[in-house]
Coordinates of N, CA and C in Angstrom, one line a residue:
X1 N 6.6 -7.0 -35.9 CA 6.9 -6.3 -34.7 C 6.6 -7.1 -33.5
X2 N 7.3 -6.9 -32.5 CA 7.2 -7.8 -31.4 C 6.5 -6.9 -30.4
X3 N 5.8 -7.7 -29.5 CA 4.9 -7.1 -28.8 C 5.6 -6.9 -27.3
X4 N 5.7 -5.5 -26.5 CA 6.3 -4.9 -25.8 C 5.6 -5.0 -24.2
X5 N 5.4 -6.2 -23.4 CA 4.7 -6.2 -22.4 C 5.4 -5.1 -21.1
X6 N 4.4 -4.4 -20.7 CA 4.4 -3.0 -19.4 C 3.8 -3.2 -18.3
X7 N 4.5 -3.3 -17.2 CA 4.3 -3.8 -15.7 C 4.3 -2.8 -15.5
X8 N 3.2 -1.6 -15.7 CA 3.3 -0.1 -14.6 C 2.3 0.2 -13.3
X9 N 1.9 1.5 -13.4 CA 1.3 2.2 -12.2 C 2.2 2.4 -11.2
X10 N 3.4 2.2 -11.6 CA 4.6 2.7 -10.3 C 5.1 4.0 -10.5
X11 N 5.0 5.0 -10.8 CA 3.6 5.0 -10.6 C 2.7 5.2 -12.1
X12 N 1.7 5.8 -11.9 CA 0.8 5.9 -13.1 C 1.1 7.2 -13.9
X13 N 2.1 7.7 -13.5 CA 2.6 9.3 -14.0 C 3.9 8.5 -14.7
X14 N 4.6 8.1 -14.5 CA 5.9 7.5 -15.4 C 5.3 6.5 -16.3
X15 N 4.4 5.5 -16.1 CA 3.7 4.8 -16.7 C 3.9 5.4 -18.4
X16 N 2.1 6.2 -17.8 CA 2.5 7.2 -19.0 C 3.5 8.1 -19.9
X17 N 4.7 8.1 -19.3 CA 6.0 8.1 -20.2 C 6.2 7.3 -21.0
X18 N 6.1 5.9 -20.5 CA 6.7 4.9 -20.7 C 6.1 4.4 -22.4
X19 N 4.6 4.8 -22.4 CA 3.9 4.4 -23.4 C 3.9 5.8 -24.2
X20 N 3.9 6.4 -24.1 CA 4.0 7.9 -25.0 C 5.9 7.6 -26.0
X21 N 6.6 7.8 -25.0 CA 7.9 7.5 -25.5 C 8.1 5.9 -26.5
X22 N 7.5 5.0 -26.3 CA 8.0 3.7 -27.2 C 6.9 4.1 -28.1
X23 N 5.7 4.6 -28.1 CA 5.0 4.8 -29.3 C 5.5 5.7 -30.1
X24 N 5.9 7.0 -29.8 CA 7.0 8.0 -30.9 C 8.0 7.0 -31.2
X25 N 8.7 6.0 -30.6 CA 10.1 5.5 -31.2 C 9.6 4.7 -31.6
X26 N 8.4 4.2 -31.8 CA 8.4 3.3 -33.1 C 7.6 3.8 -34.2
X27 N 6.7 4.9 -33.8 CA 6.9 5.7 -35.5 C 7.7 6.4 -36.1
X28 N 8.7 6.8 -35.4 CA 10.0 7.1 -36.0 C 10.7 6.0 -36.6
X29 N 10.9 5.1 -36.0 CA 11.1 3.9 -36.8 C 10.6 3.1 -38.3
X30 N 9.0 3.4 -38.3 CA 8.8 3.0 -38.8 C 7.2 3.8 -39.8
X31 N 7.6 5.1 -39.3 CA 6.8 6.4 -40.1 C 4.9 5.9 -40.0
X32 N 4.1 6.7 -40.7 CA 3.6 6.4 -41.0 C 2.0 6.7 -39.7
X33 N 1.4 5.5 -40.0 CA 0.2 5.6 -38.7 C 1.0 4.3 -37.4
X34 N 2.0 4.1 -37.5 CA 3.0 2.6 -37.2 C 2.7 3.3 -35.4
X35 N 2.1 2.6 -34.3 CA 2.6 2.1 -33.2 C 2.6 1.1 -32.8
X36 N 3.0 1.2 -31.3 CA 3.7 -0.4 -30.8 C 2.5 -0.9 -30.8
X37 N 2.4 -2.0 -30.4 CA 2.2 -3.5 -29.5 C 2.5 -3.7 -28.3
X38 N 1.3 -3.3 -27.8 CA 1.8 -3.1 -26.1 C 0.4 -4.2 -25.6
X39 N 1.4 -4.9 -24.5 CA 0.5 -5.6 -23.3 C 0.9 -4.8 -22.1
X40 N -0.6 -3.9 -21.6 CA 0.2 -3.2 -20.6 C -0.6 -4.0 -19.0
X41 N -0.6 -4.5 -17.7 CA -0.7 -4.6 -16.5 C -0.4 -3.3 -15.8
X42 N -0.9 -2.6 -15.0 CA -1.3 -1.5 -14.6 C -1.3 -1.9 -12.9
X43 N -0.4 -2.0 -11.9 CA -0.9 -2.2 -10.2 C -1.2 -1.1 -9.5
X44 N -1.6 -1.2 -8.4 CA -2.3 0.0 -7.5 C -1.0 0.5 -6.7
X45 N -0.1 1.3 -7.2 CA 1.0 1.8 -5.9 C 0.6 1.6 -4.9
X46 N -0.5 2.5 -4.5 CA -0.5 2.4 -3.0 C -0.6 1.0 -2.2
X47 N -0.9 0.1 -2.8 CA -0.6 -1.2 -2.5 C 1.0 -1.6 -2.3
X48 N 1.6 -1.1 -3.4 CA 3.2 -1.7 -3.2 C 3.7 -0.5 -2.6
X49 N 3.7 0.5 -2.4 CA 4.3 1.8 -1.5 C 4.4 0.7 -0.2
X50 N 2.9 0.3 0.2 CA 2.9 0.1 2.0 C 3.8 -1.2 2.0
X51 N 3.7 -2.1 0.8 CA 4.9 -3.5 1.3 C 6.3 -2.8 1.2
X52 N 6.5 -1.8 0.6 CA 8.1 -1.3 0.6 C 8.4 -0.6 1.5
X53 N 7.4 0.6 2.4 CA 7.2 1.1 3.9 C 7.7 -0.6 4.7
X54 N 6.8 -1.5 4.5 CA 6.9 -2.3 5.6 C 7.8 -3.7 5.4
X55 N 9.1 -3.1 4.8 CA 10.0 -4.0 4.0 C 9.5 -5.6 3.7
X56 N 8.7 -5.5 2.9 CA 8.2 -7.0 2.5 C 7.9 -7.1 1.4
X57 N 9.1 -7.0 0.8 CA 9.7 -7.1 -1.0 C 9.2 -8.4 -1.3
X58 N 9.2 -9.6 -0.5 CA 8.9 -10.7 -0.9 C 7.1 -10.9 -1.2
X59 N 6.3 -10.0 -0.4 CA 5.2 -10.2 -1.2 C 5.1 -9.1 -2.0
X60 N 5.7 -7.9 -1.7 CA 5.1 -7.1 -3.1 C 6.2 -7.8 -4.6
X61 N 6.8 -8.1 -4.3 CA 7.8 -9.3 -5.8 C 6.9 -10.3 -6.3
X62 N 5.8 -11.2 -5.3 CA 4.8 -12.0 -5.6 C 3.7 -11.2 -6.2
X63 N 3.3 -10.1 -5.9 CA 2.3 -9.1 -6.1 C 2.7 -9.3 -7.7
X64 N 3.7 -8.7 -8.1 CA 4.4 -8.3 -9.5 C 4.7 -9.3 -10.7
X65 N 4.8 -10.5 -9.8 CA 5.3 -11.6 -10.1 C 4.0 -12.3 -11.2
X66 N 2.4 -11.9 -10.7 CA 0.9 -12.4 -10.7 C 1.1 -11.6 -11.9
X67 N 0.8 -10.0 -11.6 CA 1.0 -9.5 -12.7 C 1.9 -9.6 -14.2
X68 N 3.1 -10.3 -13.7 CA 4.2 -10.4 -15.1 C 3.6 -11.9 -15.9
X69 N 3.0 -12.3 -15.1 CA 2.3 -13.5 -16.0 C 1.3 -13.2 -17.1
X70 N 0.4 -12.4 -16.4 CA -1.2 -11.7 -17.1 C -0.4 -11.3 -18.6
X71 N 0.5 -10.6 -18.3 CA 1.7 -9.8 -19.3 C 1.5 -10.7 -20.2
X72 N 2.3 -12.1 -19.7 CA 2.9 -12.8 -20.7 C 2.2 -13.9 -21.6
X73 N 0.9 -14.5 -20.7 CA -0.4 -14.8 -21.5 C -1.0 -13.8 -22.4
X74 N -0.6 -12.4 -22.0 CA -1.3 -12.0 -23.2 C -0.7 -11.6 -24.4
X75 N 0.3 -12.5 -24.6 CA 1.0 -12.2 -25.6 C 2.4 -11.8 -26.0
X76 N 2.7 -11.2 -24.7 CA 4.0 -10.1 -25.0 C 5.5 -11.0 -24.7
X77 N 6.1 -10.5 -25.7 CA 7.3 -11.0 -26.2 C 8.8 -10.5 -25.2
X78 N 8.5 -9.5 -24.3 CA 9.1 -9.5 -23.5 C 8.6 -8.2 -22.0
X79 N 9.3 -8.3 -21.5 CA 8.4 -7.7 -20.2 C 9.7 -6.5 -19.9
X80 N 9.2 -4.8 -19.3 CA 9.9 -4.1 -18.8 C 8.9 -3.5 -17.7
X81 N 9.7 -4.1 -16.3 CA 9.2 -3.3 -15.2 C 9.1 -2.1 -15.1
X82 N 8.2 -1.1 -15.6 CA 8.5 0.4 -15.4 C 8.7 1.4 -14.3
X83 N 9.5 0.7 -13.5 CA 10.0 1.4 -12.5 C 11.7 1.2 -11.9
X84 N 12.3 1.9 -11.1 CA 13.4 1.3 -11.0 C 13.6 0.8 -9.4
X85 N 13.1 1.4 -8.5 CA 12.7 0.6 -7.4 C 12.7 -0.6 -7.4
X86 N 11.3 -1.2 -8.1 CA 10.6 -2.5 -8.0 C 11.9 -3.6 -8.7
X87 N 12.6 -3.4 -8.7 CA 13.8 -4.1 -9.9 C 14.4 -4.7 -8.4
X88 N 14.5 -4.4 -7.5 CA 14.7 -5.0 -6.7 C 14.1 -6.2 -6.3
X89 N 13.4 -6.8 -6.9 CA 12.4 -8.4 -7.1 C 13.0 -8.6 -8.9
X90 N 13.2 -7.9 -9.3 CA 13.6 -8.3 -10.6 C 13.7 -10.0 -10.8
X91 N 15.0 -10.3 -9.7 CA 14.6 -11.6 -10.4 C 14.1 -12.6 -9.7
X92 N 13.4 -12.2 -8.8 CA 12.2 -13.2 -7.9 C 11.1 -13.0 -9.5
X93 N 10.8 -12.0 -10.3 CA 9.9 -12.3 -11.5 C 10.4 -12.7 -12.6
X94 N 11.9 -12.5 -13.0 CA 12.3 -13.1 -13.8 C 12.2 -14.8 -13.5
X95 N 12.3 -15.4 -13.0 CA 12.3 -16.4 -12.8 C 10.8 -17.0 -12.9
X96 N 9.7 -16.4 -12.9 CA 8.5 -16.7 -12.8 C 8.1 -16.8 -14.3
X97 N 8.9 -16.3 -15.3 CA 8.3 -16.0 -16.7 C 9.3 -16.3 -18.2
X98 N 8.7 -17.1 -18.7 CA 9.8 -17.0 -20.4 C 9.6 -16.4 -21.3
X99 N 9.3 -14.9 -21.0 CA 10.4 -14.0 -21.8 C 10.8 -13.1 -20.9
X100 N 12.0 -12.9 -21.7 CA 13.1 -11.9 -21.2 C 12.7 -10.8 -20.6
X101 N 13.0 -10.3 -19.6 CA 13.5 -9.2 -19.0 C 14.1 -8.1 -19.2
X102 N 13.9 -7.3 -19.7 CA 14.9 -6.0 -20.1 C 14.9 -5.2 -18.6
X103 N 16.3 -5.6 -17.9 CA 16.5 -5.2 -16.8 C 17.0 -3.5 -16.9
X104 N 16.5 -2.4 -16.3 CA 16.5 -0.8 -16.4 C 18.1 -0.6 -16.0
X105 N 18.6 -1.5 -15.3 CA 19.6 -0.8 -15.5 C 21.0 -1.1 -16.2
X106 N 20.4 -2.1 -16.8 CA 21.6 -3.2 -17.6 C 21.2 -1.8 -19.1
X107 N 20.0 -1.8 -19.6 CA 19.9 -1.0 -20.5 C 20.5 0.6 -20.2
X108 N 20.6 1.3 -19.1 CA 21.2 2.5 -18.4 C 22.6 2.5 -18.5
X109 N 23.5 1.3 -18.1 CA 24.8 0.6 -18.3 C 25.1 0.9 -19.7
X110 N 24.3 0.2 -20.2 CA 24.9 0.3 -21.9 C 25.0 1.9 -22.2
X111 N 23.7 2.4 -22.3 CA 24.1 3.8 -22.5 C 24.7 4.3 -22.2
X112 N 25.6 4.0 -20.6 CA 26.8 5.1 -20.3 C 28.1 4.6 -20.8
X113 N 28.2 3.0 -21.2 CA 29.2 2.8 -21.8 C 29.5 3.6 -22.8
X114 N 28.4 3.7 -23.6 CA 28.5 4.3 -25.2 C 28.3 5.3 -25.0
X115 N 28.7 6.7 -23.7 CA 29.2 7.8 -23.8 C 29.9 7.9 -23.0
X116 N 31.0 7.0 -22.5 CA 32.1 7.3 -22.3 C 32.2 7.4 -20.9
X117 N 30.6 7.3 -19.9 CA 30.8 7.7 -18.8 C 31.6 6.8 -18.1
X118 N 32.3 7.0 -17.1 CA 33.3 6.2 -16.4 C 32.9 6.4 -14.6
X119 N 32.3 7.4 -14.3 CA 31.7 7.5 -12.5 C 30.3 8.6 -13.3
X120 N 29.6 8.1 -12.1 CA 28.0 8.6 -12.7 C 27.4 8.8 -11.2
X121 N 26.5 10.3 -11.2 CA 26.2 10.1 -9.9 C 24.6 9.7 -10.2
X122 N 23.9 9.0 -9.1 CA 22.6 8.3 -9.5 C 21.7 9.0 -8.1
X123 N 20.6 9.6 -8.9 CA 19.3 10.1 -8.1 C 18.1 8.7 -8.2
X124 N 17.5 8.7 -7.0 CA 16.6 7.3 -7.2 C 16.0 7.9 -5.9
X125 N 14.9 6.6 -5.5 CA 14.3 6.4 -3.9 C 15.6 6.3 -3.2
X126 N 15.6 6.2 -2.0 CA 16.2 5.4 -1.0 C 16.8 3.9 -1.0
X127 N 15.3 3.6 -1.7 CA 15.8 2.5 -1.4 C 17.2 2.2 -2.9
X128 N 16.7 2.5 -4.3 CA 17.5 2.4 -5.6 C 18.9 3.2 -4.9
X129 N 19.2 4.3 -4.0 CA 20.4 4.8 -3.8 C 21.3 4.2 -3.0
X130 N 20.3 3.6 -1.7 CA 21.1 3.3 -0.7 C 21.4 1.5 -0.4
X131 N 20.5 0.6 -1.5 CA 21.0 0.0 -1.7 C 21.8 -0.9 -2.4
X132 N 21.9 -2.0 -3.1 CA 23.2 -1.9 -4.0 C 22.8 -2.9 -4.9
X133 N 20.9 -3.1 -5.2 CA 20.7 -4.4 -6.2 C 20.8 -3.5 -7.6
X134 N 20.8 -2.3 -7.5 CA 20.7 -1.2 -8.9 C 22.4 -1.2 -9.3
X135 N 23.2 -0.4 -8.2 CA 24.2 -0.2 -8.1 C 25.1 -1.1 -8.3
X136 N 25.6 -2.4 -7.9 CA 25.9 -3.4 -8.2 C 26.3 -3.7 -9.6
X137 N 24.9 -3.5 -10.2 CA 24.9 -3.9 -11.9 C 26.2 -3.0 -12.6
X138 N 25.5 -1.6 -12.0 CA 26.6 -1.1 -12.8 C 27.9 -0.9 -12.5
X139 N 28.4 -1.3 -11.6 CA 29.3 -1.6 -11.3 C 30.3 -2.9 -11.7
X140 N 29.7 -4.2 -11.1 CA 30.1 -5.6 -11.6 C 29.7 -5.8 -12.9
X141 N 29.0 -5.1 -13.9 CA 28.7 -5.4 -15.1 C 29.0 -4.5 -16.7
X142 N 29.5 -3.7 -15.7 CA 29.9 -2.2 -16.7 C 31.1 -1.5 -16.6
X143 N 31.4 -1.7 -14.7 CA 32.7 -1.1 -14.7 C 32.6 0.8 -14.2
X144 N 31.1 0.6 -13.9 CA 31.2 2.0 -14.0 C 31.1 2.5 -12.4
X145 N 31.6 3.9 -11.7 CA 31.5 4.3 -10.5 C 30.6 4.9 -10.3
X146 N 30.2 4.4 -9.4 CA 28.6 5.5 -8.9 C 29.0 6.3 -7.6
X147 N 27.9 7.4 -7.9 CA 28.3 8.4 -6.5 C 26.9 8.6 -5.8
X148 N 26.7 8.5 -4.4 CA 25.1 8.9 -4.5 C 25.0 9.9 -3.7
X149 N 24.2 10.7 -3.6 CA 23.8 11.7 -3.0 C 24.2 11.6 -0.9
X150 N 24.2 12.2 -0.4 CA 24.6 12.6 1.2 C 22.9 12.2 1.8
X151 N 23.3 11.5 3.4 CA 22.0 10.8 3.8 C 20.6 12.1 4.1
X152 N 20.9 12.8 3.8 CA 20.1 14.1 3.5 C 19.4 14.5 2.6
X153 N 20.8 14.6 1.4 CA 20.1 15.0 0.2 C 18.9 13.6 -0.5
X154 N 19.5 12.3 0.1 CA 18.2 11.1 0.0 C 16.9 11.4 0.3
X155 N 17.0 11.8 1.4 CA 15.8 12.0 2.4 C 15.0 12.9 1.1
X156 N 15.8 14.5 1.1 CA 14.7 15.4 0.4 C 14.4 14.5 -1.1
X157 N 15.3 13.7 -1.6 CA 14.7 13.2 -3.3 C 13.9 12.4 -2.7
X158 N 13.9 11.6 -2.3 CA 13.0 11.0 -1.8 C 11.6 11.2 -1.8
X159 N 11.5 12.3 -0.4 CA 10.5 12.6 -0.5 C 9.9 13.2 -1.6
X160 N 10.3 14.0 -2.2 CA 10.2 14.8 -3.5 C 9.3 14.0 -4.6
X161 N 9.9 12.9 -4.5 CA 9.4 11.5 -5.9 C 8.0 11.2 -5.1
X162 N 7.9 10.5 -3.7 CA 6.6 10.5 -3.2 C 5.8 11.0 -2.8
X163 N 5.8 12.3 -2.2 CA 4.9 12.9 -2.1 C 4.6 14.2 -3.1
X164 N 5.6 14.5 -4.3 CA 5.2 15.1 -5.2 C 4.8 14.7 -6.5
X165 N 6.0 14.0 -6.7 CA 6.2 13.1 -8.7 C 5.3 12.4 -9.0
X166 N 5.0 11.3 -7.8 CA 4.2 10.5 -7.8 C 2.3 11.0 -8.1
X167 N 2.4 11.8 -7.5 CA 1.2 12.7 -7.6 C 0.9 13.8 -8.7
X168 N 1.6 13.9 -9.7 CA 2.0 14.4 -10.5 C 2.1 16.0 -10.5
X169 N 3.0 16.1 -9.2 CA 3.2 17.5 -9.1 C 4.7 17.7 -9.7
X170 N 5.0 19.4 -9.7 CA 5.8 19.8 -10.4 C 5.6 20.8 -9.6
X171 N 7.2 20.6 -8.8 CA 7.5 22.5 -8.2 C 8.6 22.9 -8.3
X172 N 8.9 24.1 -8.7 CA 9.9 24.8 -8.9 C 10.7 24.5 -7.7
X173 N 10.2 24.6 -6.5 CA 11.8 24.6 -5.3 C 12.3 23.3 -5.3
X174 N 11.4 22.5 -5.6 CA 11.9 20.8 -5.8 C 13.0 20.6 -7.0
X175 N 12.9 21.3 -7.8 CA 13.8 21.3 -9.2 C 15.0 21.8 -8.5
X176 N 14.7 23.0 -7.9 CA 16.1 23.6 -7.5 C 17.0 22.9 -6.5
X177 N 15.9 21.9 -5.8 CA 16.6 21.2 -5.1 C 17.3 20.3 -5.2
X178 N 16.7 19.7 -6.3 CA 17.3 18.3 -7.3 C 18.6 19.1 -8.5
X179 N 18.5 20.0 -8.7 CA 19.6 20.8 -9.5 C 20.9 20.9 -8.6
X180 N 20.6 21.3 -7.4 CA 21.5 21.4 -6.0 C 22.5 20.5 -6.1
X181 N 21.2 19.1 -5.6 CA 22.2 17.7 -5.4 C 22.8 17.1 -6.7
X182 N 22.4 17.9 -8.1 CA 23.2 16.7 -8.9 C 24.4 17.8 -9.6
X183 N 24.5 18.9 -8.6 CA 25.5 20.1 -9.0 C 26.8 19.2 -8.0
X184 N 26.4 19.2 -6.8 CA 26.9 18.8 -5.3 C 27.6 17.3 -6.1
X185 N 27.0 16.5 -6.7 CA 27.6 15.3 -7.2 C 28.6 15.3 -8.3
X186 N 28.1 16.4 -9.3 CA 29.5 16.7 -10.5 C 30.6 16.9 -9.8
X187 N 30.5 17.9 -8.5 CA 31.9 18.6 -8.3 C 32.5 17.5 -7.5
X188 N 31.7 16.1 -7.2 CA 32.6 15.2 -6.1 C 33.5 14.3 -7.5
X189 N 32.9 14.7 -8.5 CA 33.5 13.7 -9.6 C 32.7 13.2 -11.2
X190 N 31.1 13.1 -10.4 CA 30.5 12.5 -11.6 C 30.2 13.3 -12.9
X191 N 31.0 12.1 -13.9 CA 30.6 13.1 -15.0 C 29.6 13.3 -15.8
X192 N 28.0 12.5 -15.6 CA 26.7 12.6 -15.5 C 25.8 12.0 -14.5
X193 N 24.9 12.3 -14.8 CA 23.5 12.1 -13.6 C 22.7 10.4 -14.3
X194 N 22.2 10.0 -14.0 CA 21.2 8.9 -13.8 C 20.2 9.3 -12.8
X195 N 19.2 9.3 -14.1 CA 17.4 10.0 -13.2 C 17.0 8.7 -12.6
X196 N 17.1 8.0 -11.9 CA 17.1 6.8 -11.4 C 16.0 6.6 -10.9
X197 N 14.6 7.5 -11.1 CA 13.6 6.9 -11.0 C 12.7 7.5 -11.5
X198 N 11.7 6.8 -12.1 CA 11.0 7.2 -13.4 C 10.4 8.2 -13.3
X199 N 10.1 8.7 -12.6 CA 9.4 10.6 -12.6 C 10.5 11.3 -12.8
X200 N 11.8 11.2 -12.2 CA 12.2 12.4 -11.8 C 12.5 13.2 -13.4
X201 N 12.1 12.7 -14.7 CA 12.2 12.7 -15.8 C 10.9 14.3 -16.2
X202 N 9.9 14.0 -15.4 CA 9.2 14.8 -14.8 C 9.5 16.4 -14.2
X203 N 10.6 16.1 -13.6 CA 10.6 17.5 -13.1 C 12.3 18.1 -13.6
X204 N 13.0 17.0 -13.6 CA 14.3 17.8 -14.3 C 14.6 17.2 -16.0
X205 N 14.6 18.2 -16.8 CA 15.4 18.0 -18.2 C 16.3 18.7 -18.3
X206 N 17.1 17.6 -19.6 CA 18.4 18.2 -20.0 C 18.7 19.8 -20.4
X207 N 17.6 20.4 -20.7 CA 17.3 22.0 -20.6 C 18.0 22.8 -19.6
X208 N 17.6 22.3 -17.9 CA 17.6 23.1 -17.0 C 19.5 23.1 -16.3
X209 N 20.4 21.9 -17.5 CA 21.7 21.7 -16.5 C 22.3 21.2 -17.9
X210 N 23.7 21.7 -17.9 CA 24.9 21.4 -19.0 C 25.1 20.3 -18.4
X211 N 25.4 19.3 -17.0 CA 25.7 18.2 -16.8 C 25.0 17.2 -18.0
X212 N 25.6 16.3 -18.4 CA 24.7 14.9 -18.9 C 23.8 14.4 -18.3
X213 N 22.3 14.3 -18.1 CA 21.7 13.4 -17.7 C 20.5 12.5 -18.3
X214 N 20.9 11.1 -17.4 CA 20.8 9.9 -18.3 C 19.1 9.5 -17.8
X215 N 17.8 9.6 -18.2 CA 16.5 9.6 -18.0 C 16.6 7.9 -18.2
X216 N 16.4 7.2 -17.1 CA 16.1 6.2 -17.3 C 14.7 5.6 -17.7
X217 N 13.8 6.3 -17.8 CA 12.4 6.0 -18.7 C 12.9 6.2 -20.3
X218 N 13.3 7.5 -20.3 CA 13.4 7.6 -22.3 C 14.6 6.1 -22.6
X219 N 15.8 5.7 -21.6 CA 16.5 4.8 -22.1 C 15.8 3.7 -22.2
X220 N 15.4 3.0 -21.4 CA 14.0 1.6 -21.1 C 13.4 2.0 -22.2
X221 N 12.5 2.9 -22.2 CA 12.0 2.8 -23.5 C 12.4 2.4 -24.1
X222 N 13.2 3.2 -24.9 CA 13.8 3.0 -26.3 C 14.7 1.5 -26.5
X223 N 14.9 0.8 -25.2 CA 15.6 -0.8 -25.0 C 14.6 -1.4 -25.9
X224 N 13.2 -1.0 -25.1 CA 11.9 -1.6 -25.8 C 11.7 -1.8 -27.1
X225 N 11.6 -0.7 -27.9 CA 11.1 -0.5 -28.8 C 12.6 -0.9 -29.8
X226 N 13.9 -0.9 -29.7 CA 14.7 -1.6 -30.5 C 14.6 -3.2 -30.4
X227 N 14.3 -3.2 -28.9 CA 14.0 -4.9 -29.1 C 12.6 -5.7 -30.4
X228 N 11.3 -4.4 -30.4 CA 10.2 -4.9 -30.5 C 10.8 -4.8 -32.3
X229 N 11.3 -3.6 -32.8 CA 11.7 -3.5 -33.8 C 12.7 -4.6 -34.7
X230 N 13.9 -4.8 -34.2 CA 15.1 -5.1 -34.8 C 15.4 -6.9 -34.3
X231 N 14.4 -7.6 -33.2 CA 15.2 -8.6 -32.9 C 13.9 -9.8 -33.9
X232 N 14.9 -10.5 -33.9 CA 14.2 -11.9 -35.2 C 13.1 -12.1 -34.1

């Protein structure tokens, strides 16, 4: 089994997804008392919150960059940023390290190929919505159309992920609100959702909406744990 290096604390609420979910998928894999091999690095959000408040990707990318090393001395066979924000340095750290990168949305891409989606509307930060280092991929790499939310309905996910998700709150009118905007996005066209950033996995499940939506923590995961499993 290969060992599954975890760049989290982005926050420390998805984190913890991150390792709960690859550990059931590899005892499902592989039964028994069987979990992963995890190298996990753990950063202080509130550290990277304020460089991305005060757009200075280039040192919180260096911040991350420190950290994907620790990762990679300690063993781990490949590295997944547990966030989808911070992907936006993706490869200011890919470039800092030899092993691979299991980039969140290249793995999100695949999955929508292999259900057929063709336009997808995508919930994230601000920053993952509004600008185009996420979007891009799936686009130039998949083929696929993205829809994003109205400069409003950003604002309220937004906020919603930071000052609630993040903190590991859970409110009902925030659900309803996030139900709202990814109702408001089927009827513009899309024919699933992309939780595009790792809490919001937290507050909305495939329970609460017949839409398809695509949790980009359980997919990352599970990138993980087939890689840790199945690759020579």
């Amino acid at each position: 089994m290969k060992t599954i290096g975890l760049l989290g604390g982005m926050s420390w609420e998805s984190t913890t997804s991150y390792y709960q979910a690859i550990n059931r998928g590899v005892q499902q894999y592989l039964g028994g008392l069987h979990s992963a091999k995890v190298c996990l690095v753990s950063v202080d959000f509130a550290v990277i919150e304020i460089l991305q408040r005060q757009n200075e990707w280039q040192k919180a990318g260096a911040l991350l960059t420190e950290a994907a090393k620790h990762i990679e001395a300690g063993g781990a066979d490949c590295l997944l940023i547990c966030t989808n924000t911070m992907h936006k340095v993706a490869p200011q750290i890919a470039r800092s390290i030899n092993i691979p990168l299991l980039h969140i949305a290249d793995c999100t891409g695949q999955k929508l190929q292999q259900e057929q989606i063709q336009t997808v509307g995508l919930l994230g930060t601000q920053f993952t919505m509004s600008e185009d280092f996420y979007t891009d991929k799936l686009i130039n790499n998949f083929g696929i159309d993205v829809l994003v939310p109205s400069a409003a309905q950003q604002e309220d996910i937004h906020s919603i992920i930071y000052d609630e998700l993040c903190l590991g709150k859970v409110n009902h009118t925030s659900k309803q609100r996030y139900l709202e905007i990814i109702n408001a996005l089927h009827q513009r066209g899309a024919q699933g959702m992309i939780l595009g950033c790792t809490e919001i996995g937290l507050l909305v499940q495939q329970t609460d909406t017949d839409i398809p939506l695509f949790d980009t923590t359980a997919i990352h995961a599970q990138a993980a744990v087939d890689f840790a499993i199945t690759t020579e």
